[in-house]
Coordinates of C-alpha atoms in Angstrom, one line a residue:
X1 CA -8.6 -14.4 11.1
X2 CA -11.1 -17.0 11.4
X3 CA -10.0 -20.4 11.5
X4 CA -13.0 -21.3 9.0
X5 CA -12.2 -23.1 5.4
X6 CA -12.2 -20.4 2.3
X7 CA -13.7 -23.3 -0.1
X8 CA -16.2 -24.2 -0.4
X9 CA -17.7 -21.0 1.5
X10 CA -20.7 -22.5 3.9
X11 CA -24.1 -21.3 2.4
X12 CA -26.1 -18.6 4.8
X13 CA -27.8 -15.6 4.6
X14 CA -27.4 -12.6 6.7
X15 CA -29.0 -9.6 7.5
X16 CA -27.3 -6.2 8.9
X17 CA -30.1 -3.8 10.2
X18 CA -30.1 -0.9 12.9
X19 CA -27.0 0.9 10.8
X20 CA -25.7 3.0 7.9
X21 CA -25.0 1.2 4.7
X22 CA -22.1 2.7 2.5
X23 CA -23.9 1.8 -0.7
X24 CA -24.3 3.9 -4.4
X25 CA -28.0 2.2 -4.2
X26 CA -29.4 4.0 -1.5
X27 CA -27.3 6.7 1.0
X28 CA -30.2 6.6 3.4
X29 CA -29.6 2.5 3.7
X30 CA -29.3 1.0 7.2
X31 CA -29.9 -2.5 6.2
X32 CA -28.0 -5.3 4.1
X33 CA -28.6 -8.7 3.0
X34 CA -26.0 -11.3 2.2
X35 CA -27.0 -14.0 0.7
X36 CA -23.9 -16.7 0.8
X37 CA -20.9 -14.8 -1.3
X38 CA -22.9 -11.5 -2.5
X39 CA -25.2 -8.8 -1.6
X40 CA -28.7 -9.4 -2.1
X41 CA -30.6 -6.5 -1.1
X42 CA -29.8 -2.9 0.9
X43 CA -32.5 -0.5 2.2
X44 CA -34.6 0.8 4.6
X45 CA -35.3 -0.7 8.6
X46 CA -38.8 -1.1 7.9
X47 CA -38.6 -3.2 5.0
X48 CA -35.6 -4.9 7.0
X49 CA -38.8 -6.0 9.6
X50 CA -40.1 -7.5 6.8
X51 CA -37.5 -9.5 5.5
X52 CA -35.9 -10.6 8.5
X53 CA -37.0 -14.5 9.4
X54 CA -35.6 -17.1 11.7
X55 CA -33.6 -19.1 8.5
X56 CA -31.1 -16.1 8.5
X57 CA -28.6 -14.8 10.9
X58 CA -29.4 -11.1 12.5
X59 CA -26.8 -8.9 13.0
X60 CA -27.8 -5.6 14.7
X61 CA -25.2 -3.4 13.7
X62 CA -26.1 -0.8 16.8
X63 CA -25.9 2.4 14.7
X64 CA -22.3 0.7 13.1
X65 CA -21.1 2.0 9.2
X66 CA -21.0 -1.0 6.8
X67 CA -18.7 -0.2 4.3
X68 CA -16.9 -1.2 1.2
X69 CA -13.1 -2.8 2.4
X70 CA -10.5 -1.4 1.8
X71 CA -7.9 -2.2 -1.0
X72 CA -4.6 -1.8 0.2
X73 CA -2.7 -1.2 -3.8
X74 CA 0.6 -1.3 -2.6
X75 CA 2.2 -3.9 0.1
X76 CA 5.1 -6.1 0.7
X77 CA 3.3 -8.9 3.0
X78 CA 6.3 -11.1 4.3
X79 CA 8.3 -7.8 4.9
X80 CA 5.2 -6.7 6.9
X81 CA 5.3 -9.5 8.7
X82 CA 8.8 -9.1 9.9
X83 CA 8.2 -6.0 10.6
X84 CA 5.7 -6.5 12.9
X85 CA 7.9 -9.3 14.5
X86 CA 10.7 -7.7 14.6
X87 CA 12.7 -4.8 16.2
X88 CA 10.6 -1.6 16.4
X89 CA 12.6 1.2 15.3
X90 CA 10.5 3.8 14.4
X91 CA 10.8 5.1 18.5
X92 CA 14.8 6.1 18.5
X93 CA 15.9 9.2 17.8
X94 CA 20.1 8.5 18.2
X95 CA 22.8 6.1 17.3
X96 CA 23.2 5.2 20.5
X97 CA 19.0 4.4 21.3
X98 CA 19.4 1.9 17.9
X99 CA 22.8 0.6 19.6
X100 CA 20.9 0.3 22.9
X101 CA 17.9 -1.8 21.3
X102 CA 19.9 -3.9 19.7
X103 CA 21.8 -4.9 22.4
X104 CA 18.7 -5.7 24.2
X105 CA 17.3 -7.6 22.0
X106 CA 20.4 -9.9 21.5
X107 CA 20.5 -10.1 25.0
X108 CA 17.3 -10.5 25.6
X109 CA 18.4 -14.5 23.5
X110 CA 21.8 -14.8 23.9
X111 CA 22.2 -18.6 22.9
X112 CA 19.8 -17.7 19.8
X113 CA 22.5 -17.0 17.4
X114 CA 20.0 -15.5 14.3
X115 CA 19.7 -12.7 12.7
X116 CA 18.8 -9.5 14.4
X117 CA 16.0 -7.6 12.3
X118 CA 14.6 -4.3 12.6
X119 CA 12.6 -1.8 11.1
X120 CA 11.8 2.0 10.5
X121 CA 14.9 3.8 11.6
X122 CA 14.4 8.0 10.4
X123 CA 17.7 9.7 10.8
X124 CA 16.2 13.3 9.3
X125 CA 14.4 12.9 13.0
X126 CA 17.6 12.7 15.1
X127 CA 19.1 15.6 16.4
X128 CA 22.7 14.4 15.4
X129 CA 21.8 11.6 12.2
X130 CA 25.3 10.1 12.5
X131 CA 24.9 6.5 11.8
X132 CA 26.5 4.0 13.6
X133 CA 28.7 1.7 12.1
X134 CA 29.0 -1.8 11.0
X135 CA 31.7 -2.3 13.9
X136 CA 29.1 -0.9 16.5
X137 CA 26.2 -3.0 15.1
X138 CA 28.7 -5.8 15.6
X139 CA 29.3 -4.8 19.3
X140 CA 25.5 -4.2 20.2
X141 CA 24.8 -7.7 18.7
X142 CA 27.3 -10.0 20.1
X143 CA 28.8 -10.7 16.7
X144 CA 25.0 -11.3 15.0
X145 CA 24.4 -10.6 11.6
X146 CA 22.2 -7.7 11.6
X147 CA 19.5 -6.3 9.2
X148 CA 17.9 -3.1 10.4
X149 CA 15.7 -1.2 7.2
X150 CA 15.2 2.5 7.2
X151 CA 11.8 3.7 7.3
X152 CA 11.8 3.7 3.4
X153 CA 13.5 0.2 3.2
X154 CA 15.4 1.8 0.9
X155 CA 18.3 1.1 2.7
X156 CA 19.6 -0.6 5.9
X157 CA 22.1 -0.7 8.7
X158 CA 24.4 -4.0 8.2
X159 CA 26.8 -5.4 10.6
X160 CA 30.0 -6.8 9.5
X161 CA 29.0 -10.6 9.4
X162 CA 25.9 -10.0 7.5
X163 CA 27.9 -7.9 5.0
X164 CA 30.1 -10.7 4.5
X165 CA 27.5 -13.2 3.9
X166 CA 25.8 -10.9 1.7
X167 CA 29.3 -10.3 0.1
X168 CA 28.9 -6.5 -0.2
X169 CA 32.5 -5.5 -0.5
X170 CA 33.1 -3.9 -4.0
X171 CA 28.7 -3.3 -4.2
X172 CA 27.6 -0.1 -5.6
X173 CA 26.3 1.3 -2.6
X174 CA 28.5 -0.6 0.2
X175 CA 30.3 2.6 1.5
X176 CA 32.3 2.2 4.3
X177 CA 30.1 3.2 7.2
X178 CA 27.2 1.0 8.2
X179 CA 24.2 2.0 5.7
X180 CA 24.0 0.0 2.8
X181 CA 21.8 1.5 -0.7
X182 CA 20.9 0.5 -4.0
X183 CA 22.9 -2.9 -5.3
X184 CA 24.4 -3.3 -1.6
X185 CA 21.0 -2.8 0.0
X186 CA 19.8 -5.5 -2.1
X187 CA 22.1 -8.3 -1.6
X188 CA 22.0 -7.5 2.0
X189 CA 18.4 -7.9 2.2
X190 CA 18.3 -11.0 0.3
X191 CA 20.4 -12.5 2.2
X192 CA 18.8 -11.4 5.8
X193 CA 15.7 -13.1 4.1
X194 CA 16.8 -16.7 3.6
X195 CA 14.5 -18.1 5.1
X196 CA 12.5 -21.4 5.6
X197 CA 9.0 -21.8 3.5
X198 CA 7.5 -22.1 7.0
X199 CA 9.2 -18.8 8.7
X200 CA 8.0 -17.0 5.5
X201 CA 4.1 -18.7 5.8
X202 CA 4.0 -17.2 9.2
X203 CA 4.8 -13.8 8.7
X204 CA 2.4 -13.4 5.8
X205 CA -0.2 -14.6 7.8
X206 CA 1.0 -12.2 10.5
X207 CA 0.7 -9.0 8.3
X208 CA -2.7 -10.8 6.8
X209 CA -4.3 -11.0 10.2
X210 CA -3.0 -7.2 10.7
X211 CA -5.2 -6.0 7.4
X212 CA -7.9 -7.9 8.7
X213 CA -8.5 -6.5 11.5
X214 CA -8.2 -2.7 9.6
X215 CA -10.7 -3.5 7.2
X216 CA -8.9 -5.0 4.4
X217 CA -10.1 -7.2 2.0
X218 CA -7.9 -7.3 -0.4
X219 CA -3.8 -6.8 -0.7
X220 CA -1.5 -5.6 -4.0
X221 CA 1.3 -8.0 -3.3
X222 CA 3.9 -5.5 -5.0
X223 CA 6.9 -8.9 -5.5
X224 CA 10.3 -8.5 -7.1
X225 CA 13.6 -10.3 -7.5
X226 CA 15.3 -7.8 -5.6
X227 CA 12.5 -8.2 -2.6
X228 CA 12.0 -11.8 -2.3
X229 CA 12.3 -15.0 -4.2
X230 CA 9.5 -16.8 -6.7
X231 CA 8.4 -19.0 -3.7
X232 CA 8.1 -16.0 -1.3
X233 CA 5.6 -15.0 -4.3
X234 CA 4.3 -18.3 -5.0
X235 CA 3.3 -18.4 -0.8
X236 CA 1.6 -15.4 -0.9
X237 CA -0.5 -16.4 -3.8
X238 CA -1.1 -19.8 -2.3
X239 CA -3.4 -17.3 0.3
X240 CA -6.1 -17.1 -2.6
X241 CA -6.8 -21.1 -2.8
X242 CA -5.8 -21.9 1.0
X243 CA -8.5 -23.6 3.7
X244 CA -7.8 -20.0 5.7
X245 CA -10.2 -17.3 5.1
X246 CA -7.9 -13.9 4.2
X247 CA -8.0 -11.2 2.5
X248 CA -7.3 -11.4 -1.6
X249 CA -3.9 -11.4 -2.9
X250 CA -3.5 -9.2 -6.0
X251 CA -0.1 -10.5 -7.1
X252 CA 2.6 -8.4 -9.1
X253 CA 6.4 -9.3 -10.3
X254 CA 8.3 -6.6 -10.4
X255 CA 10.8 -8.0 -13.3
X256 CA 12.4 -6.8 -16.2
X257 CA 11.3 -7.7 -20.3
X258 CA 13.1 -6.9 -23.0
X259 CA 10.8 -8.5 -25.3
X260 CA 6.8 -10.1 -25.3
X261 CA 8.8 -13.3 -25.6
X262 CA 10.9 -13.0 -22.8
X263 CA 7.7 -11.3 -20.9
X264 CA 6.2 -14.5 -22.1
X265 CA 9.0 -16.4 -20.7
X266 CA 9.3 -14.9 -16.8
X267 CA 5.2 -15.2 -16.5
X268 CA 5.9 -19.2 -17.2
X269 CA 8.5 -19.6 -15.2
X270 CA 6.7 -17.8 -12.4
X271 CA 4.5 -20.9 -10.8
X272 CA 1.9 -18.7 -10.4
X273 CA -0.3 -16.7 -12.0
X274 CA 0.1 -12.5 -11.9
X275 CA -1.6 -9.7 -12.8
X276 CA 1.5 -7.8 -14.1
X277 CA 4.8 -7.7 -14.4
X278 CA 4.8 -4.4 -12.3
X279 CA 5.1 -2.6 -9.2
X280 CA 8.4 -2.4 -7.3
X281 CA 10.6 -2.6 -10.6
X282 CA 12.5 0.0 -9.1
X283 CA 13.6 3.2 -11.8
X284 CA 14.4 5.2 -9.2
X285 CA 14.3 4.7 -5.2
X286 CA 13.3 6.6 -2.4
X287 CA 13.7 10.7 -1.0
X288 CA 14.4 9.2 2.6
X289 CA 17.8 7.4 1.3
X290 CA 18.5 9.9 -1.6
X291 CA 18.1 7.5 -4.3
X292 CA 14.9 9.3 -6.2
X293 CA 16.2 10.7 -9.4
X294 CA 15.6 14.3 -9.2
X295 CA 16.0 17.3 -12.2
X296 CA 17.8 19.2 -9.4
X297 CA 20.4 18.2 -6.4
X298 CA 19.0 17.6 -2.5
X299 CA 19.0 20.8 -1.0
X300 CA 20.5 19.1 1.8
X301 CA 23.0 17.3 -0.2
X302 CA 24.9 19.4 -3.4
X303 CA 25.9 17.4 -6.4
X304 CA 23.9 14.7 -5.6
X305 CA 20.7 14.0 -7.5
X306 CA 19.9 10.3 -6.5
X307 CA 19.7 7.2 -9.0
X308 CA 17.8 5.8 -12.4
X309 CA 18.2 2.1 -12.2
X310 CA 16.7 1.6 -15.6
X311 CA 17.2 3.7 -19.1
X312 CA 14.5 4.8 -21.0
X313 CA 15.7 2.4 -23.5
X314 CA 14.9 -0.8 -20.7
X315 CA 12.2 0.7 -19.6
X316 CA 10.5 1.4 -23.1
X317 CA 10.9 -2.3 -24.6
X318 CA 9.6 -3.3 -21.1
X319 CA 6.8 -1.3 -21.5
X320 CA 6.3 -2.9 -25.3
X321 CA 6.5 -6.2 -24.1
X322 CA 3.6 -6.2 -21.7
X323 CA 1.5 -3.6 -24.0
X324 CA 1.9 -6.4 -26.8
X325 CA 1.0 -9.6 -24.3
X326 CA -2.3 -7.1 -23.0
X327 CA -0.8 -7.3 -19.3
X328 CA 0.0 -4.4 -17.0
X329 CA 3.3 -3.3 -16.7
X330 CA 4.6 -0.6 -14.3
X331 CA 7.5 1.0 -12.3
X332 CA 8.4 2.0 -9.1
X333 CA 9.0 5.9 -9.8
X334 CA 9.2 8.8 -6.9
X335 CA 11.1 11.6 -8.2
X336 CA 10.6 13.8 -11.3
X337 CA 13.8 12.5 -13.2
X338 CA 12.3 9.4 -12.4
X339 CA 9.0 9.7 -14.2
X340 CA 10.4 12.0 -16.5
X341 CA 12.2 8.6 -18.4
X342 CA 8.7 6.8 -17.2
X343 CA 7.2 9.3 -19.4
X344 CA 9.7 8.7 -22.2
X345 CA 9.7 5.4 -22.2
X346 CA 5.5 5.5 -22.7
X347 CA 6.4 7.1 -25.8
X348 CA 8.7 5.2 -27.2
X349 CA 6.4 1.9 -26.7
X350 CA 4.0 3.7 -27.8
X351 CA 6.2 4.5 -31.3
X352 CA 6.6 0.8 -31.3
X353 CA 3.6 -1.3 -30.6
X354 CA 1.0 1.8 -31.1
X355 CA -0.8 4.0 -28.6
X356 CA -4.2 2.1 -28.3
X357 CA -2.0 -1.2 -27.2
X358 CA 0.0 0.8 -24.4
X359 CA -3.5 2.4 -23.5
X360 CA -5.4 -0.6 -23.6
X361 CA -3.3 -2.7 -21.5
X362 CA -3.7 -0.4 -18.4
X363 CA -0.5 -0.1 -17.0
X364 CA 0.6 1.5 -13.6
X365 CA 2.8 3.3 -11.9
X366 CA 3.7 2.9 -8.1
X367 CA 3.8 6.2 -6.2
X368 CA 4.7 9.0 -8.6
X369 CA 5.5 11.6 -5.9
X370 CA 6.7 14.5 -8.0
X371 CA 4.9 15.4 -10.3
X372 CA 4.5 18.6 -12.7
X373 CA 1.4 19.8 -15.0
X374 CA 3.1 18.0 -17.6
X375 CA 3.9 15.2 -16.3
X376 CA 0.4 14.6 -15.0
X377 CA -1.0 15.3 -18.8
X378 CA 1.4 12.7 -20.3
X379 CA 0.1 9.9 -17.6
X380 CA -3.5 10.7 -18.4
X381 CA -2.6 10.6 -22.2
X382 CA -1.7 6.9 -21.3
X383 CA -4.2 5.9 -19.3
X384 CA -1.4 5.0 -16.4
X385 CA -2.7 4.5 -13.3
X386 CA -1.3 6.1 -10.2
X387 CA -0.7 3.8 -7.4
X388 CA 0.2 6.4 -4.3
X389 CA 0.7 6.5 -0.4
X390 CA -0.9 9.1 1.7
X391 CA 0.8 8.4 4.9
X392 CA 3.8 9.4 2.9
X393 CA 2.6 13.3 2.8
X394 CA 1.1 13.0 6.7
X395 CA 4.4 11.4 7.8
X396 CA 7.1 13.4 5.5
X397 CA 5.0 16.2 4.1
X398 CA 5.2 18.9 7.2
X399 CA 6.7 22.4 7.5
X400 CA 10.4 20.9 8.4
X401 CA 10.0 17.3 7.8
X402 CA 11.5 15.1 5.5
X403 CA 10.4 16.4 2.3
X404 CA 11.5 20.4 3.1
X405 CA 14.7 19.0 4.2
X406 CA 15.5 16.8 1.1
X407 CA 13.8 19.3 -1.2
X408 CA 13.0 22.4 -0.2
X409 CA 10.5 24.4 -2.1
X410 CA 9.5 21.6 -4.2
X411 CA 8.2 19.8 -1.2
X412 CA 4.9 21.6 -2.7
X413 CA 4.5 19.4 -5.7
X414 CA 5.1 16.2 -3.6
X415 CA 2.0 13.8 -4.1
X416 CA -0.6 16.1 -6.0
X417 CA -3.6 13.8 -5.6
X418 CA -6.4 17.0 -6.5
X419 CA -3.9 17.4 -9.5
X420 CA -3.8 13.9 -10.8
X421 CA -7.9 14.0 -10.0
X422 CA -8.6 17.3 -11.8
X423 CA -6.4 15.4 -15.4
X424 CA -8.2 12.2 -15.0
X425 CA -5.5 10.2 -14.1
X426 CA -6.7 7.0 -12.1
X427 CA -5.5 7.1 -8.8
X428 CA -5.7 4.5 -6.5
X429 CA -3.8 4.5 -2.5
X430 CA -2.2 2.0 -0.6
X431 CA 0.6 2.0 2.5
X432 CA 3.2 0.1 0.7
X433 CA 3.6 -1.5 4.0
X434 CA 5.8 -1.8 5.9
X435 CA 6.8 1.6 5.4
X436 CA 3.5 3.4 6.5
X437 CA 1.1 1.2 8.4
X438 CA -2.1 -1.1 7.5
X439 CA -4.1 1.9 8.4
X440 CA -6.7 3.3 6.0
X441 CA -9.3 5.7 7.5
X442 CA -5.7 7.5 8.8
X443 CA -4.9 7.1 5.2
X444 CA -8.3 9.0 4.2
X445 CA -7.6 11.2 6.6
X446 CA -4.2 12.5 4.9
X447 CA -5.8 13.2 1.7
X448 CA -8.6 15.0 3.5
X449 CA -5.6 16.9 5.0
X450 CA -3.0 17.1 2.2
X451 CA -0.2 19.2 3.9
X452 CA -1.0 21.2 0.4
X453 CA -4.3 23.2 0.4
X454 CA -4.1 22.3 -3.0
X455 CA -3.4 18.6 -3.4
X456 CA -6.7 18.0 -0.6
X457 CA -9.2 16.1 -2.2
X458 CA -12.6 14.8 -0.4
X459 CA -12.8 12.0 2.0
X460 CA -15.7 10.3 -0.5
X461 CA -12.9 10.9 -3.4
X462 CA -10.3 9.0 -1.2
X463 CA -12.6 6.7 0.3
X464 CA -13.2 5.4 -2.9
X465 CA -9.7 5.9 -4.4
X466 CA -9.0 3.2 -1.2
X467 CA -11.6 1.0 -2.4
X468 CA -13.0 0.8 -5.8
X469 CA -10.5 1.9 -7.5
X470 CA -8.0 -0.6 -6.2
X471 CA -9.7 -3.2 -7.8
X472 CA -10.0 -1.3 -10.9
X473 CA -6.4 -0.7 -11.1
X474 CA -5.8 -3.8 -10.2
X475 CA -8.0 -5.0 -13.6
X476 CA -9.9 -7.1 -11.4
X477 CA -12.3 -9.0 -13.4
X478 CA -15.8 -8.5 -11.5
X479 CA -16.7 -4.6 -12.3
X480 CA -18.7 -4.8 -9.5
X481 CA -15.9 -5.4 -6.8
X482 CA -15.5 -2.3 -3.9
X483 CA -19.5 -1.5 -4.0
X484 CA -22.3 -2.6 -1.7
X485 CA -25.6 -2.9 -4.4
X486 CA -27.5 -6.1 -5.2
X487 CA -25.1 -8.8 -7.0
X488 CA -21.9 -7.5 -6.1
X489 CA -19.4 -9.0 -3.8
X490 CA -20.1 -9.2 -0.1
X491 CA -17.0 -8.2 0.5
X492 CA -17.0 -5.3 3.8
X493 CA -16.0 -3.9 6.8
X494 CA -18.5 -3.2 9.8
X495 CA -16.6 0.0 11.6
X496 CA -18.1 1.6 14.8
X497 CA -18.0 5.7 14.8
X498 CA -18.3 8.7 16.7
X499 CA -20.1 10.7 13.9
X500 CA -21.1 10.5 10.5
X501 CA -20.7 13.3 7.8
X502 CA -20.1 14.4 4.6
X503 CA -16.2 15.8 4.5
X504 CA -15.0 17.8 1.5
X505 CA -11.3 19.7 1.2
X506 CA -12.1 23.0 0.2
X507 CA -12.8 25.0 3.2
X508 CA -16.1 26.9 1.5
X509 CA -18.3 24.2 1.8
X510 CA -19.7 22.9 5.0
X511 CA -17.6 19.8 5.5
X512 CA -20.4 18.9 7.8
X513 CA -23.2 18.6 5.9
X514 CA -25.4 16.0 6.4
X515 CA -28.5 17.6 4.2
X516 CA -30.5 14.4 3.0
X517 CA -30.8 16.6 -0.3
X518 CA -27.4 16.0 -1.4
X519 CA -28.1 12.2 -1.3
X520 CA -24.3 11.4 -0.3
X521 CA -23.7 8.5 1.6
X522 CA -22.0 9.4 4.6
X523 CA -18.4 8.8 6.1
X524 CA -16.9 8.8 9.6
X525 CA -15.9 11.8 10.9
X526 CA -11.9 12.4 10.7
X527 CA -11.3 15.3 12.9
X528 CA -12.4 13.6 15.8
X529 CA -8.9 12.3 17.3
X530 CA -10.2 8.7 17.3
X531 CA -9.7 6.3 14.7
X532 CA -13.0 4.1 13.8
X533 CA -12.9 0.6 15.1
X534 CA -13.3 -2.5 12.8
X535 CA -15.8 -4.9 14.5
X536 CA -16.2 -7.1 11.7
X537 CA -14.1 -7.9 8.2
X538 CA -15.5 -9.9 5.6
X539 CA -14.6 -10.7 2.0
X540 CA -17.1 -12.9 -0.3
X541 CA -19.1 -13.2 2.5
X542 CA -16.5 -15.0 4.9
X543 CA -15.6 -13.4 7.9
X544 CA -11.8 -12.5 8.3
X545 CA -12.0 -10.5 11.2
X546 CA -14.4 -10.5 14.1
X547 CA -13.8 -7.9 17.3
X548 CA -16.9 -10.0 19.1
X549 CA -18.5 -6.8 20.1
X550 CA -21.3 -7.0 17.2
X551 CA -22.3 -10.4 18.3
X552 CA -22.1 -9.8 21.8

């Protein structure tokens, strides 16, 4: 990020020329004009000649895409930020490699005495998924408290002395061994995160200088009691107003109503404005710790069909609440027992303050991974939109990963994006960060790649589903946000590419095509093995991101 002040924004006009232009207005555009905070004109290189004069800044974007950037609709920024900082985990594949990195690491500051933190542990790919326990964690850190978050952050590996500051005895969810879930995975992480306004400053702006420099332009800040406290919230905010240029903070509060009073009452108390009280209020949890509510048991666990942290009863006056204020609410929900009481709860708000209300107030749900025909037909009844990750399908998704091994079969209805498409249920796609990375064209490319023929949608379709649709889900008050035409927000990404094309799912249709007669604007191609490069990131026409190379 630049080190440029975010108000007032400096008054210049640029033009792009020499590129493709991502833009509804024109798909054979190379050019772009921005004039201060918005686009002023897209088209041809010839008229570019004409326009171009020595008041304005020239940017040859050397055969570059100028796109739309990205909306990520579902992070967690300070836990980004400490995972990025913090011990790498995703790498070991035993006990004994966690053991052995944490013992380097607390060597590694022997006199430091904090906290050891780490991230993205994934027993299902262990040969032997034995976890170790506190005691070891104890050994491996010299006596440190210790805070290591599974790949789901879900759940966590505590050591002893973190477990007593967290005072986890008697927790739902303690156990005895060294993983901690549900009410003992909170307290735990609570209390790994006390930390200093300033500690917390800096890893925001660590994870904000990640999606930066992928093309982001705007963050869902998915905020919860159970996550972080108000002043964690209240920082991330502050990112909006601040003298440093960032991407835009979409801020959600993941708390409990029981009434448009007491809704009323938490928004006040708050410090800060939201958009919702939504996001990671958690009915279920996740298929990596077993804590989804499923119908049916794990297939590799009998009797055990994970966890519904709120009743349809909570969720329903919750639901009302918001519906009667005209805010969003919404739920973290991943298995179908899960949305099943989602889904119930939509109806009995619906019983109580009237359909139009719950419709009208555009409510969302955060990842809705399984999902039946019917299921799908009741969310579109409501107008709820679908907040999903695609990184979860190309990480867990696979013949024998994850989702095969905690499901089975069913692994087929996991994430049905063509299926919530094809009912008209909004969907919009995000990382929820830290658990799969700021990365969105891989993101794209997992939808283009669904590992169910089925559930593939086009890369335009989730192109836009990572753009355009964020805002809208997002109820972002410019209906112009996530589009390059005259008078909407010059708010980008410049990204250099091997090959532009048009990319479709369904294998009858050349994916290839780059017929002028279908006048589709075009998108990088995904099948190349290399990821396009952001040179240049830009929201409201102040540069976040910068590579040098488009300057150079």
């Amino acid at each position: 990020m630049t080190d440029s002040p975010a108000t007032p924004a400096p008054h210049k006009v640029t033009l792009y020329r020499n590129g493709s232009v991502y833009t509804a207005a024109d798909p054979f555009a190379t050019a772009m004009l921005v004039d201060g905070d918005t686009v002023a004109w897209v088209g041809s290189e010839q008229a570019a000649t004409s326009i171009a004069d020595s008041s304005m800044e020239v940017i040859d974007l050397q055969g570059a895409l100028l796109a739309p950037g990205f909306v990520d609709s579902h992070v967690h920024l300070t836990e980004t930020g400490i995972a990025l900082d913090s011990l790498q985990l995703g790498g070991v594949r035993s006990a004994r490699e966690l053991l052995d990195a944490v013992a380097s690491f607390s060597a590694s500051a022997p006199g430091a005495g904090g906290a050891v933190l780490g991230h993205g542990w994934d027993e299902t790919q262990w040969p032997d998924s034995t976890l170790p326990s506190r005691e070891d964690l104890d050994r491996a850190s010299g006596g440190r408290k210790v805070y290591l978050s599974r790949v789901d952050v879900h759940s966590a590996l505590v050591s002893s002395s973190l477990a007593g500051t967290a005072g986890l005895d008697g927790i739902e969810g303690a156990g005895a061994g060294g993983q901690v879930k549900r009410a003992a995975h909170t307290a735990a992480r609570l209390a790994a995160r006390r930390l200093p306004a300033a500690a917390i400053r800096g890893y925001q702006q660590r994870a904000l200088a990640e999606a930066a420099a992928n093309g982001y332009v705007a963050l869902a800040e998915m905020a919860a009691p159970h996550i972080g406290s108000t002043e964690d919230l209240q920082l991330a905010a502050a990112w909006n107003a601040g003298p440093d240029a960032a991407p835009e903070i979409l801020p959600y509060w993941g708390q409990l109503a029981d009434s448009a009073e007491h809704a009323q009452s938490i928004l006040d108390g708050l410090g800060v404005s939201v958009l919702g009280l939504a996001g990671d209020l958690n009915i279920d949890g996740s298929i990596g710790s077993r804590t989804a509510a499923l119908r049916a048991a794990y297939s590799d666990a009998p009797g055990e069909r994970g966890s519904l942290y709120l009743s349809v009863a909570e969720a329903a006056a919750h639901l009302a609440a918001c519906s009667l204020l005209g805010i969003q609410a919404g739920f973290h929900v991943i298995g179908d027992a899960g949305l099943d009481a989602a889904l119930d709860a939509l109806d009995q708000a619906a019983a109580e303050v009237g359909e139009q209300k719950v419709r009208a107030a555009g409510h969302r749900f955060e990842h809705v991974e399984l999902a039946d025909a019917e299921a799908i037909s009741r969310l579109a009844k409501y107008s709820v939109s679908v907040s999903a990750q695609p990184g979860f399908d190309a990480a867990w998704g696979g013949e024998g990963s994850l989702y095969q091994q905690r499901l089975g079969s069913r692994r087929a209805g996991m994430n049905p994006f063509a299926s919530f498409y094809a009912a008209g249920v909004p969907i919009c796609f995000g990382s929820d960060s830290p658990v799969t990375p700021l990365r969105p064209w891989a993101s794209v490319r997992a939808c283009l790649q669904h590992n169910n023929p089925a559930e593939q949608i086009s890369a335009r379709a989730a192109f836009l589903g990572h753009t355009r649709a964020g805002w809208r889900a997002a109820r972002y008050p410019n209906p112009m946000a996530g589009q390059l035409v005259p008078g909407a927000p010059a708010s980008f990404a410049v990204w250099e590419v091997e090959e532009l094309m048009v990319q479709v799912a369904d294998g009858r249709v050349q994916s290839w095509s780059t017929d002028p007669r279908a006048r589709t604007p075009l998108l990088p191609a995904l099948d190349t093995g290399a990821e396009p490069g952001c040179l240049q990131t830009v929201r409201d026409g102040l540069e976040l991101y910068s590579s040098g190379a488009l300057r150079a």
